[in-house]
Amino acid sequence: MILSLLPSLLFIACADVEDSRLERVDEAVTSAGLYKLSLSPDPDPPTAGPAGLWIVVTDADEQPIEGADITLDPWMPEHGHGASQAPVVSDLGGGDYFAEWTYSMPGYWEITLDVTGPEGADDVVLAYDVL
Amino acid sequence: MSSLRTTCFSALGVLGALALAPAEARAGACCVGSTAATPTVLGECERWSVGFGVGGVSHLARWDADGQITSDSLDERALTSSVAAGWRWNRSGQVTAELPGRVTWRATGDLAESGGGVGDARVTVILDPIEERAAVGAPVLRLGARLPTGRSWEESDAPLQSDVTGLVGPAVTGGLSMNRTMGRVPWSLGVSGELPVGVEGVPALVAAAGSVGRYLGTDWTVTASLRHERTAAVWEEQSYRAARTTAGARVIRGQRLAWRVWAGAGVDLPVSGLGLESPAQAAATGGVVLVR
């Protein structure tokens, strides 16, 4: 069993640090290019505790996408946990949306944002350093 | 028999308990796989032990993604406990089991909450095949498991996850240390690790630790320890790392084959460069162990 553990443990101890972290962006395009997003965290910069994210969704021609189904999945990759309560997304009309959840602790968080609209389903991963 | 018992107690019995126990500040804000560690490791002529420990933890700051110490918006305190037992079945083999508990108060801004419960149990088989009095020192091998008996973040009902007391899924644990007593100065150097089983995203851990002590008379021992740990979690085919460095000190008083009491303190050293993407905490622990 020790021998089976060694490769993993040596990897942790000795491997070069590969920076897997993403940069924060305020304008994003989903991975397949179906949607453009304008993003504004509230508060900004984000802090531990209640969090909000204003989201404006448009198509590739920058026409507002109304009635999209948007879900968010917060994840703290260094610590291996997410948010204990799923984010709630409100459709404000005109392509504007507002998401609310709680950051349980400070640190680096990634938010997987899924958009399902008339163009289809697409996603993007956002990153925030929560203070 | 009397001299054997004295040797037992003054050497591996105490040193093992100190050197093999995690540093007191190990209990991370979200990495609660371990809390107050009760030293139930047994000396060569001891057969069993039962113990109880309590402690307190306070959040100090955090290391950010660049390894810089920074203040943050989180206020956190916790009370920890553990019940533990050990049994030695022969001169070179023993097993310990520990069940921690934790109550956490966490606040940020206008949001405050508390929660807690039983944490993740640990079972460890300890093999020390060579007598500690050997000139080159005694290797001590540990193999064990962390069992998901606590409440993980997936089961949490609290927005700040103050009710989280354990990690998702089980893990195998292991370690190898070299212990030696030079006159009245015991010391230990070792490495240890923890590897989650069957769960994606839970960090694996590797740590290096050293401790040195001093026997004071026949009943007292003081020690100081230093531990550096690194974790890595693989998520979506990417590797994410964290690190922390902890210093600790303990005072133990005991009577051989009767009892031990201890008090200790530990702190994640709040120095830039000694950690990465981790909370820095201070902790104090104490407790009692009955030994036969």
CSV table of C-alpha atoms in Angstrom, one decimal:
chain,number,residue,atom,x,y,z
A,1,MET,CA,0.0,0.0,0.0
A,2,ILE,CA,2.9,2.3,0.8
A,3,LEU,CA,4.3,1.8,-2.7
A,4,SER,CA,1.0,2.8,-4.2
A,5,LEU,CA,0.9,6.0,-2.1
A,6,LEU,CA,4.4,7.1,-3.0
A,7,PRO,CA,3.9,8.4,-6.5
A,8,SER,CA,1.0,10.6,-5.5
A,9,LEU,CA,2.8,11.9,-2.4
A,10,LEU,CA,6.0,12.5,-4.3
A,11,PHE,CA,4.0,14.4,-6.9
A,12,ILE,CA,2.6,16.7,-4.2
A,13,ALA,CA,6.0,17.2,-2.6
A,14,CYS,CA,8.3,17.6,-5.5
A,15,ALA,CA,6.5,18.6,-8.7
A,16,ASP,CA,6.9,22.1,-10.0
A,17,VAL,CA,4.0,24.3,-9.1
A,18,GLU,CA,1.8,24.6,-12.2
A,19,ASP,CA,-0.4,27.7,-11.9
A,20,SER,CA,-3.9,26.4,-12.6
A,21,ARG,CA,-5.6,29.5,-11.5
A,22,LEU,CA,-7.6,31.6,-13.8
A,23,GLU,CA,-7.6,35.4,-14.0
A,24,ARG,CA,-10.6,37.4,-13.1
A,25,VAL,CA,-12.5,38.7,-16.1
A,26,ASP,CA,-15.4,41.1,-16.3
A,27,GLU,CA,-16.2,40.3,-19.9
A,28,ALA,CA,-16.4,36.6,-21.0
A,29,VAL,CA,-17.4,34.5,-23.9
A,30,THR,CA,-18.7,31.0,-23.2
A,31,SER,CA,-16.5,28.1,-24.2
A,32,ALA,CA,-18.3,27.3,-27.4
A,33,GLY,CA,-18.7,31.0,-28.2
A,34,LEU,CA,-22.5,31.0,-28.0
A,35,TYR,CA,-22.9,33.8,-25.5
A,36,LYS,CA,-21.2,36.9,-24.3
A,37,LEU,CA,-21.3,37.8,-20.7
A,38,SER,CA,-20.8,41.1,-18.8
A,39,LEU,CA,-20.0,40.4,-15.2
A,40,SER,CA,-20.0,42.6,-12.1
A,41,PRO,CA,-19.6,41.1,-8.6
A,42,ASP,CA,-21.4,42.6,-5.6
A,43,PRO,CA,-19.6,43.5,-3.5
A,44,ASP,CA,-16.5,44.2,-5.6
A,45,PRO,CA,-14.0,42.8,-4.7
A,46,PRO,CA,-15.9,39.8,-3.3
A,47,THR,CA,-15.6,39.1,0.4
A,48,ALA,CA,-16.5,36.0,2.4
A,49,GLY,CA,-20.2,35.9,3.2
A,50,PRO,CA,-23.1,36.9,1.0
A,51,ALA,CA,-22.2,37.3,-2.6
A,52,GLY,CA,-23.9,38.6,-5.7
A,53,LEU,CA,-23.1,38.7,-9.4
A,54,TRP,CA,-24.7,40.9,-12.0
A,55,ILE,CA,-24.8,39.1,-15.3
A,56,VAL,CA,-25.7,40.6,-18.7
A,57,VAL,CA,-26.1,37.9,-21.4
A,58,THR,CA,-26.0,38.6,-25.1
A,59,ASP,CA,-25.6,36.5,-28.2
A,60,ALA,CA,-22.6,36.7,-30.5
A,61,ASP,CA,-24.2,39.8,-32.1
A,62,GLU,CA,-24.6,41.4,-28.7
A,63,GLN,CA,-28.4,41.0,-28.8
A,64,PRO,CA,-29.8,40.5,-25.2
A,65,ILE,CA,-30.7,37.0,-24.4
A,66,GLU,CA,-33.9,37.0,-22.3
A,67,GLY,CA,-35.4,34.0,-20.4
A,68,ALA,CA,-32.1,32.0,-20.3
A,69,ASP,CA,-31.7,29.3,-17.8
A,70,ILE,CA,-28.6,30.2,-15.8
A,71,THR,CA,-27.0,28.1,-13.1
A,72,LEU,CA,-23.8,28.7,-11.1
A,73,ASP,CA,-21.6,26.2,-9.3
A,74,PRO,CA,-19.0,27.8,-6.9
A,75,TRP,CA,-16.0,25.7,-6.2
A,76,MET,CA,-12.8,26.2,-4.1
A,77,PRO,CA,-10.4,23.9,-5.9
A,78,GLU,CA,-7.4,24.2,-3.4
A,79,HIS,CA,-9.7,23.0,-0.6
A,80,GLY,CA,-12.0,20.7,-2.5
A,81,HIS,CA,-15.4,22.1,-1.5
A,82,GLY,CA,-18.2,24.2,-2.9
A,83,ALA,CA,-21.0,26.2,-1.5
A,84,SER,CA,-23.4,24.4,0.8
A,85,GLN,CA,-26.4,26.3,-0.7
A,86,ALA,CA,-27.0,26.5,-4.4
A,87,PRO,CA,-26.9,30.0,-5.9
A,88,VAL,CA,-30.3,31.5,-6.7
A,89,VAL,CA,-30.5,33.3,-10.1
A,90,SER,CA,-33.1,36.0,-10.8
A,91,ASP,CA,-34.1,36.9,-14.3
A,92,LEU,CA,-34.4,40.7,-14.3
A,93,GLY,CA,-35.5,41.0,-17.9
A,94,GLY,CA,-33.7,42.5,-20.9
A,95,GLY,CA,-30.8,40.0,-20.7
A,96,ASP,CA,-30.0,41.1,-17.1
A,97,TYR,CA,-29.7,38.5,-14.4
A,98,PHE,CA,-28.6,38.5,-10.7
A,99,ALA,CA,-27.1,35.6,-8.8
A,100,GLU,CA,-26.9,35.3,-5.0
A,101,TRP,CA,-25.1,32.8,-2.8
A,102,THR,CA,-22.6,32.7,0.1
A,103,TYR,CA,-18.8,32.3,0.0
A,104,SER,CA,-18.1,30.2,3.1
A,105,MET,CA,-14.5,31.4,3.4
A,106,PRO,CA,-11.9,33.7,1.7
A,107,GLY,CA,-9.5,32.5,-0.9
A,108,TYR,CA,-9.6,31.5,-4.6
A,109,TRP,CA,-13.0,30.4,-5.9
A,110,GLU,CA,-14.0,29.3,-9.4
A,111,ILE,CA,-17.6,29.7,-10.5
A,112,THR,CA,-18.8,27.4,-13.3
A,113,LEU,CA,-21.6,29.4,-15.1
A,114,ASP,CA,-24.0,27.5,-17.3
A,115,VAL,CA,-26.2,29.3,-19.8
A,116,THR,CA,-29.0,27.6,-21.6
A,117,GLY,CA,-30.8,29.8,-24.1
A,118,PRO,CA,-32.1,29.9,-27.7
A,119,GLU,CA,-28.6,29.3,-29.0
A,120,GLY,CA,-28.2,26.2,-26.9
A,121,ALA,CA,-26.3,25.3,-23.8
A,122,ASP,CA,-22.8,26.6,-23.1
A,123,ASP,CA,-20.6,27.4,-20.1
A,124,VAL,CA,-17.7,29.4,-18.8
A,125,VAL,CA,-15.5,29.2,-15.7
A,126,LEU,CA,-15.0,32.4,-13.8
A,127,ALA,CA,-12.5,33.1,-11.0
A,128,TYR,CA,-12.5,35.4,-8.0
A,129,ASP,CA,-10.1,36.0,-5.2
A,130,VAL,CA,-12.4,36.4,-2.3
A,131,LEU,CA,-11.1,38.6,0.6
B,1,MET,CA,11.0,-4.9,35.2
B,2,SER,CA,11.3,-1.6,36.9
B,3,SER,CA,14.2,-0.4,34.7
B,4,LEU,CA,12.3,-1.7,31.6
B,5,ARG,CA,9.3,0.3,32.6
B,6,THR,CA,11.4,3.4,33.2
B,7,THR,CA,13.0,3.0,29.8
B,8,CYS,CA,9.6,2.5,28.3
B,9,PHE,CA,8.1,5.6,29.7
B,10,SER,CA,11.1,7.9,29.3
B,11,ALA,CA,11.8,6.9,25.7
B,12,LEU,CA,9.3,5.8,23.1
B,13,GLY,CA,6.2,6.1,25.3
B,14,VAL,CA,6.5,9.9,25.6
B,15,LEU,CA,8.5,10.6,22.5
B,16,GLY,CA,6.2,8.6,20.3
B,17,ALA,CA,3.2,10.4,21.7
B,18,LEU,CA,4.7,13.7,20.9
B,19,ALA,CA,6.4,13.1,17.7
B,20,LEU,CA,3.6,11.1,16.1
B,21,ALA,CA,0.8,13.5,17.0
B,22,PRO,CA,-0.2,16.1,14.5
B,23,ALA,CA,0.6,19.7,15.3
B,24,GLU,CA,-2.1,21.4,17.3
B,25,ALA,CA,-3.0,23.9,14.7
B,26,ARG,CA,-3.7,21.2,12.1
B,27,ALA,CA,-7.5,21.8,12.3
B,28,GLY,CA,-8.1,24.0,9.3
B,29,ALA,CA,-11.1,26.1,8.7
B,30,CYS,CA,-12.4,23.9,6.0
B,31,CYS,CA,-9.9,21.1,6.2
B,32,VAL,CA,-11.3,19.5,9.3
B,33,GLY,CA,-10.1,16.0,8.9
B,34,SER,CA,-8.2,16.3,12.1
B,35,THR,CA,-8.8,18.2,15.3
B,36,ALA,CA,-7.3,18.0,18.8
B,37,ALA,CA,-4.9,15.0,18.8
B,38,THR,CA,-4.8,12.9,21.9
B,39,PRO,CA,-1.4,11.2,22.4
B,40,THR,CA,-2.4,7.6,23.0
B,41,VAL,CA,0.7,6.1,21.4
B,42,LEU,CA,2.2,3.4,23.7
B,43,GLY,CA,5.6,2.7,25.0
B,44,GLU,CA,7.2,-0.7,24.7
B,45,CYS,CA,5.8,-2.2,27.9
B,46,GLU,CA,2.5,-0.4,27.9
B,47,ARG,CA,-0.5,-2.4,26.7
B,48,TRP,CA,-3.4,0.0,26.4
B,49,SER,CA,-4.4,3.6,26.8
B,50,VAL,CA,-7.5,5.7,26.7
B,51,GLY,CA,-7.6,9.5,26.6
B,52,PHE,CA,-9.6,12.6,26.2
B,53,GLY,CA,-8.4,16.0,24.9
B,54,VAL,CA,-9.9,19.5,24.4
B,55,GLY,CA,-8.7,22.5,22.6
B,56,GLY,CA,-9.5,25.9,21.1
B,57,VAL,CA,-8.7,27.3,17.7
B,58,SER,CA,-8.7,30.9,16.5
B,59,HIS,CA,-8.4,32.2,12.9
B,60,LEU,CA,-5.5,34.7,12.5
B,61,ALA,CA,-5.1,35.5,8.8
B,62,ARG,CA,-4.5,33.6,5.6
B,63,TRP,CA,-1.9,33.0,3.0
B,64,ASP,CA,-3.1,34.2,-0.4
B,65,ALA,CA,-2.4,32.8,-3.9
B,66,ASP,CA,1.1,34.4,-3.9
B,67,GLY,CA,2.0,33.1,-0.4
B,68,GLN,CA,1.6,36.5,1.2
B,69,ILE,CA,0.0,36.7,4.6
B,70,THR,CA,-3.1,38.9,4.5
B,71,SER,CA,-5.9,39.7,6.7
B,72,ASP,CA,-9.4,38.7,5.6
B,73,SER,CA,-13.1,39.2,6.4
B,74,LEU,CA,-13.5,36.0,8.4
B,75,ASP,CA,-13.8,35.7,12.2
B,76,GLU,CA,-13.6,32.1,13.3
B,77,ARG,CA,-13.2,30.3,16.6
B,78,ALA,CA,-13.7,26.7,17.4
B,79,LEU,CA,-13.7,24.3,20.4
B,80,THR,CA,-12.2,20.9,19.6
B,81,SER,CA,-12.3,17.6,21.4
B,82,SER,CA,-11.1,14.1,20.9
B,83,VAL,CA,-11.5,10.7,22.5
B,84,ALA,CA,-8.9,8.2,21.7
B,85,ALA,CA,-7.6,4.7,22.7
B,86,GLY,CA,-4.5,2.7,21.9
B,87,TRP,CA,-3.7,-1.0,22.2
B,88,ARG,CA,-0.3,-2.7,21.8
B,89,TRP,CA,-0.5,-6.4,20.8
B,90,ASN,CA,3.2,-7.1,20.9
B,91,ARG,CA,6.5,-5.3,21.3
B,92,SER,CA,6.5,-3.9,17.8
B,93,GLY,CA,2.9,-3.4,16.9
B,94,GLN,CA,0.1,-1.2,18.2
B,95,VAL,CA,-3.1,0.4,17.0
B,96,THR,CA,-4.7,3.7,17.9
B,97,ALA,CA,-8.2,5.0,17.2
B,98,GLU,CA,-9.4,8.6,17.6
B,99,LEU,CA,-12.8,10.3,17.3
B,100,PRO,CA,-12.6,14.1,17.2
B,101,GLY,CA,-15.4,16.6,17.7
B,102,ARG,CA,-15.7,20.2,16.9
B,103,VAL,CA,-17.9,23.3,17.5
B,104,THR,CA,-17.3,26.3,15.3
B,105,TRP,CA,-18.3,29.9,15.5
B,106,ARG,CA,-17.9,31.7,12.2
B,107,ALA,CA,-18.8,35.3,11.2
B,108,THR,CA,-18.2,37.7,8.4
B,109,GLY,CA,-20.0,41.0,8.0
B,110,ASP,CA,-23.5,40.8,9.3
B,111,LEU,CA,-23.6,37.0,8.9
B,112,ALA,CA,-22.7,34.8,12.0
B,113,GLU,CA,-23.4,31.2,12.7
B,114,SER,CA,-22.3,28.2,14.7
B,115,GLY,CA,-22.4,24.5,14.3
B,116,GLY,CA,-20.5,21.3,15.0
B,117,GLY,CA,-20.6,17.6,15.8
B,118,VAL,CA,-18.5,14.5,15.5
B,119,GLY,CA,-15.5,14.7,13.1
B,120,ASP,CA,-13.7,12.1,11.0
B,121,ALA,CA,-12.5,9.1,12.9
B,122,ARG,CA,-8.9,7.9,12.5
B,123,VAL,CA,-7.5,4.4,12.9
B,124,THR,CA,-3.7,3.9,12.7
B,125,VAL,CA,-1.5,0.9,13.0
B,126,ILE,CA,1.9,1.8,14.3
B,127,LEU,CA,4.9,-0.5,13.7
B,128,ASP,CA,8.1,0.1,15.6
B,129,PRO,CA,10.2,-3.0,14.9
B,130,ILE,CA,13.5,-1.8,16.3
B,131,GLU,CA,14.0,-0.8,19.9
B,132,GLU,CA,14.3,2.9,20.3
B,133,ARG,CA,17.5,2.5,22.3
B,134,ALA,CA,19.4,1.4,19.2
B,135,ALA,CA,22.2,3.7,18.3
B,136,VAL,CA,20.8,4.7,14.9
B,137,GLY,CA,17.4,5.4,16.2
B,138,ALA,CA,14.2,3.7,15.7
B,139,PRO,CA,12.0,3.8,12.6
B,140,VAL,CA,8.3,4.1,13.2
B,141,LEU,CA,5.9,3.2,10.4
B,142,ARG,CA,2.3,4.2,10.4
B,143,LEU,CA,-0.5,3.0,8.2
B,144,GLY,CA,-4.1,3.9,8.7
B,145,ALA,CA,-7.3,5.4,7.5
B,146,ARG,CA,-9.4,8.5,8.0
B,147,LEU,CA,-13.1,7.5,8.0
B,148,PRO,CA,-15.8,10.0,6.9
B,149,THR,CA,-17.8,9.9,10.1
B,150,GLY,CA,-18.0,13.7,10.2
B,151,ARG,CA,-20.3,16.1,8.3
B,152,SER,CA,-18.8,17.1,5.0
B,153,TRP,CA,-19.6,20.3,3.1
B,154,GLU,CA,-21.9,18.4,0.9
B,155,GLU,CA,-24.1,17.7,4.0
B,156,SER,CA,-23.9,21.2,5.4
B,157,ASP,CA,-26.9,23.3,5.9
B,158,ALA,CA,-25.0,26.4,7.0
B,159,PRO,CA,-24.0,29.1,4.5
B,160,LEU,CA,-20.6,29.6,6.1
B,161,GLN,CA,-20.3,25.9,6.7
B,162,SER,CA,-19.7,26.2,10.4
B,163,ASP,CA,-21.4,22.8,10.8
B,164,VAL,CA,-18.8,21.0,8.7
B,165,THR,CA,-16.7,18.6,10.8
B,166,GLY,CA,-15.2,16.3,8.2
B,167,LEU,CA,-14.1,15.7,4.7
B,168,VAL,CA,-15.8,14.0,1.8
B,169,GLY,CA,-15.0,10.3,1.6
B,170,PRO,CA,-12.3,8.2,3.3
B,171,ALA,CA,-8.6,8.4,3.0
B,172,VAL,CA,-5.6,6.2,3.6
B,173,THR,CA,-2.9,7.6,5.7
B,174,GLY,CA,0.7,6.7,6.2
B,175,GLY,CA,4.0,7.9,7.7
B,176,LEU,CA,7.5,7.1,8.5
B,177,SER,CA,9.6,8.7,11.2
B,178,MET,CA,12.9,8.2,12.8
B,179,ASN,CA,13.0,8.5,16.6
B,180,ARG,CA,16.0,8.7,18.9
B,181,THR,CA,16.8,9.7,22.4
B,182,MET,CA,20.2,11.2,23.0
B,183,GLY,CA,20.6,11.4,26.8
B,184,ARG,CA,17.7,13.4,28.0
B,185,VAL,CA,16.9,14.8,24.5
B,186,PRO,CA,14.5,12.9,22.4
B,187,TRP,CA,14.0,13.9,18.8
B,188,SER,CA,12.0,12.8,15.8
B,189,LEU,CA,12.0,13.5,12.1
B,190,GLY,CA,9.4,12.1,9.7
B,191,VAL,CA,7.1,12.4,6.8
B,192,SER,CA,3.5,11.6,6.5
B,193,GLY,CA,0.7,11.6,4.0
B,194,GLU,CA,-3.0,11.3,3.4
B,195,LEU,CA,-4.5,10.2,0.1
B,196,PRO,CA,-8.3,10.4,-0.5
B,197,VAL,CA,-9.9,7.3,-1.9
B,198,GLY,CA,-12.5,7.4,-4.6
B,199,VAL,CA,-13.4,11.1,-4.4
B,200,GLU,CA,-12.4,13.7,-6.9
B,201,GLY,CA,-11.3,17.1,-5.7
B,202,VAL,CA,-10.5,16.3,-2.1
B,203,PRO,CA,-6.9,17.4,-1.5
B,204,ALA,CA,-4.1,14.8,-0.9
B,205,LEU,CA,-1.6,15.8,1.8
B,206,VAL,CA,2.1,15.3,2.4
B,207,ALA,CA,3.9,16.7,5.4
B,208,ALA,CA,7.4,16.8,6.9
B,209,ALA,CA,7.7,17.3,10.6
B,210,GLY,CA,10.4,17.4,13.3
B,211,SER,CA,10.3,17.6,17.0
B,212,VAL,CA,12.8,17.8,19.8
B,213,GLY,CA,12.2,17.4,23.5
B,214,ARG,CA,13.8,17.5,26.9
B,215,TYR,CA,13.1,15.2,29.8
B,216,LEU,CA,12.9,17.2,33.1
B,217,GLY,CA,13.3,14.9,36.0
B,218,THR,CA,11.3,11.7,35.9
B,219,ASP,CA,7.8,13.1,35.3
B,220,TRP,CA,8.0,16.0,33.0
B,221,THR,CA,8.8,16.4,29.3
B,222,VAL,CA,8.7,19.5,27.1
B,223,THR,CA,8.9,19.5,23.3
B,224,ALA,CA,8.9,21.8,20.4
B,225,SER,CA,7.9,20.8,16.9
B,226,LEU,CA,7.8,22.2,13.4
B,227,ARG,CA,5.7,20.9,10.5
B,228,HIS,CA,5.3,21.9,6.9
B,229,GLU,CA,2.5,20.4,4.9
B,230,ARG,CA,1.5,20.7,1.2
B,231,THR,CA,-1.8,19.7,-0.3
B,232,ALA,CA,-2.8,19.1,-3.9
B,233,ALA,CA,-6.3,18.6,-5.3
B,234,VAL,CA,-7.0,17.6,-8.8
B,235,TRP,CA,-10.1,19.1,-10.3
B,236,GLU,CA,-11.1,19.2,-14.0
B,237,GLU,CA,-7.7,17.8,-14.9
B,238,GLN,CA,-6.0,20.7,-13.2
B,239,SER,CA,-3.8,20.6,-10.1
B,240,TYR,CA,-4.4,23.1,-7.2
B,241,ARG,CA,-2.0,23.5,-4.4
B,242,ALA,CA,-1.9,24.8,-0.9
B,243,ALA,CA,0.6,24.8,2.0
B,244,ARG,CA,1.1,25.8,5.6
B,245,THR,CA,3.8,25.8,8.2
B,246,THR,CA,3.0,25.1,11.9
B,247,ALA,CA,5.1,25.4,15.0
B,248,GLY,CA,4.0,23.8,18.3
B,249,ALA,CA,5.1,23.2,21.8
B,250,ARG,CA,3.9,20.8,24.5
B,251,VAL,CA,4.4,20.0,28.1
B,252,ILE,CA,3.6,16.5,29.4
B,253,ARG,CA,3.6,15.2,32.9
B,254,GLY,CA,3.0,11.6,33.7
B,255,GLN,CA,3.5,8.6,35.8
B,256,ARG,CA,4.6,5.4,34.1
B,257,LEU,CA,1.8,2.9,33.5
B,258,ALA,CA,-0.6,5.2,35.1
B,259,TRP,CA,-1.5,8.5,33.5
B,260,ARG,CA,-0.3,11.4,31.4
B,261,VAL,CA,-1.6,14.9,31.2
B,262,TRP,CA,-0.5,17.4,28.6
B,263,ALA,CA,-1.0,21.0,27.5
B,264,GLY,CA,0.2,22.4,24.2
B,265,ALA,CA,-0.1,25.3,21.8
B,266,GLY,CA,0.5,25.6,18.1
B,267,VAL,CA,0.4,28.3,15.5
B,268,ASP,CA,0.5,28.4,11.8
B,269,LEU,CA,3.4,30.7,11.4
B,270,PRO,CA,1.9,33.9,9.9
B,271,VAL,CA,5.0,34.7,7.7
B,272,SER,CA,4.8,35.3,4.0
B,273,GLY,CA,6.3,32.4,2.0
B,274,LEU,CA,5.5,29.7,4.6
B,275,GLY,CA,2.1,29.0,3.3
B,276,LEU,CA,-0.1,29.2,0.2
B,277,GLU,CA,-3.8,29.6,-0.2
B,278,SER,CA,-4.6,28.5,3.4
B,279,PRO,CA,-6.0,29.8,6.6
B,280,ALA,CA,-3.5,30.6,9.4
B,281,GLN,CA,-4.7,29.6,12.8
B,282,ALA,CA,-3.5,29.4,16.4
B,283,ALA,CA,-4.6,26.6,18.7
B,284,ALA,CA,-4.3,25.3,22.3
B,285,THR,CA,-5.0,21.8,23.5
B,286,GLY,CA,-4.8,19.8,26.7
B,287,GLY,CA,-6.0,16.5,28.1
B,288,VAL,CA,-5.4,13.3,30.0
B,289,VAL,CA,-4.5,9.8,29.0
B,290,LEU,CA,-4.7,6.7,31.2
B,291,VAL,CA,-2.0,4.1,30.5
B,292,ARG,CA,-1.6,0.5,31.6
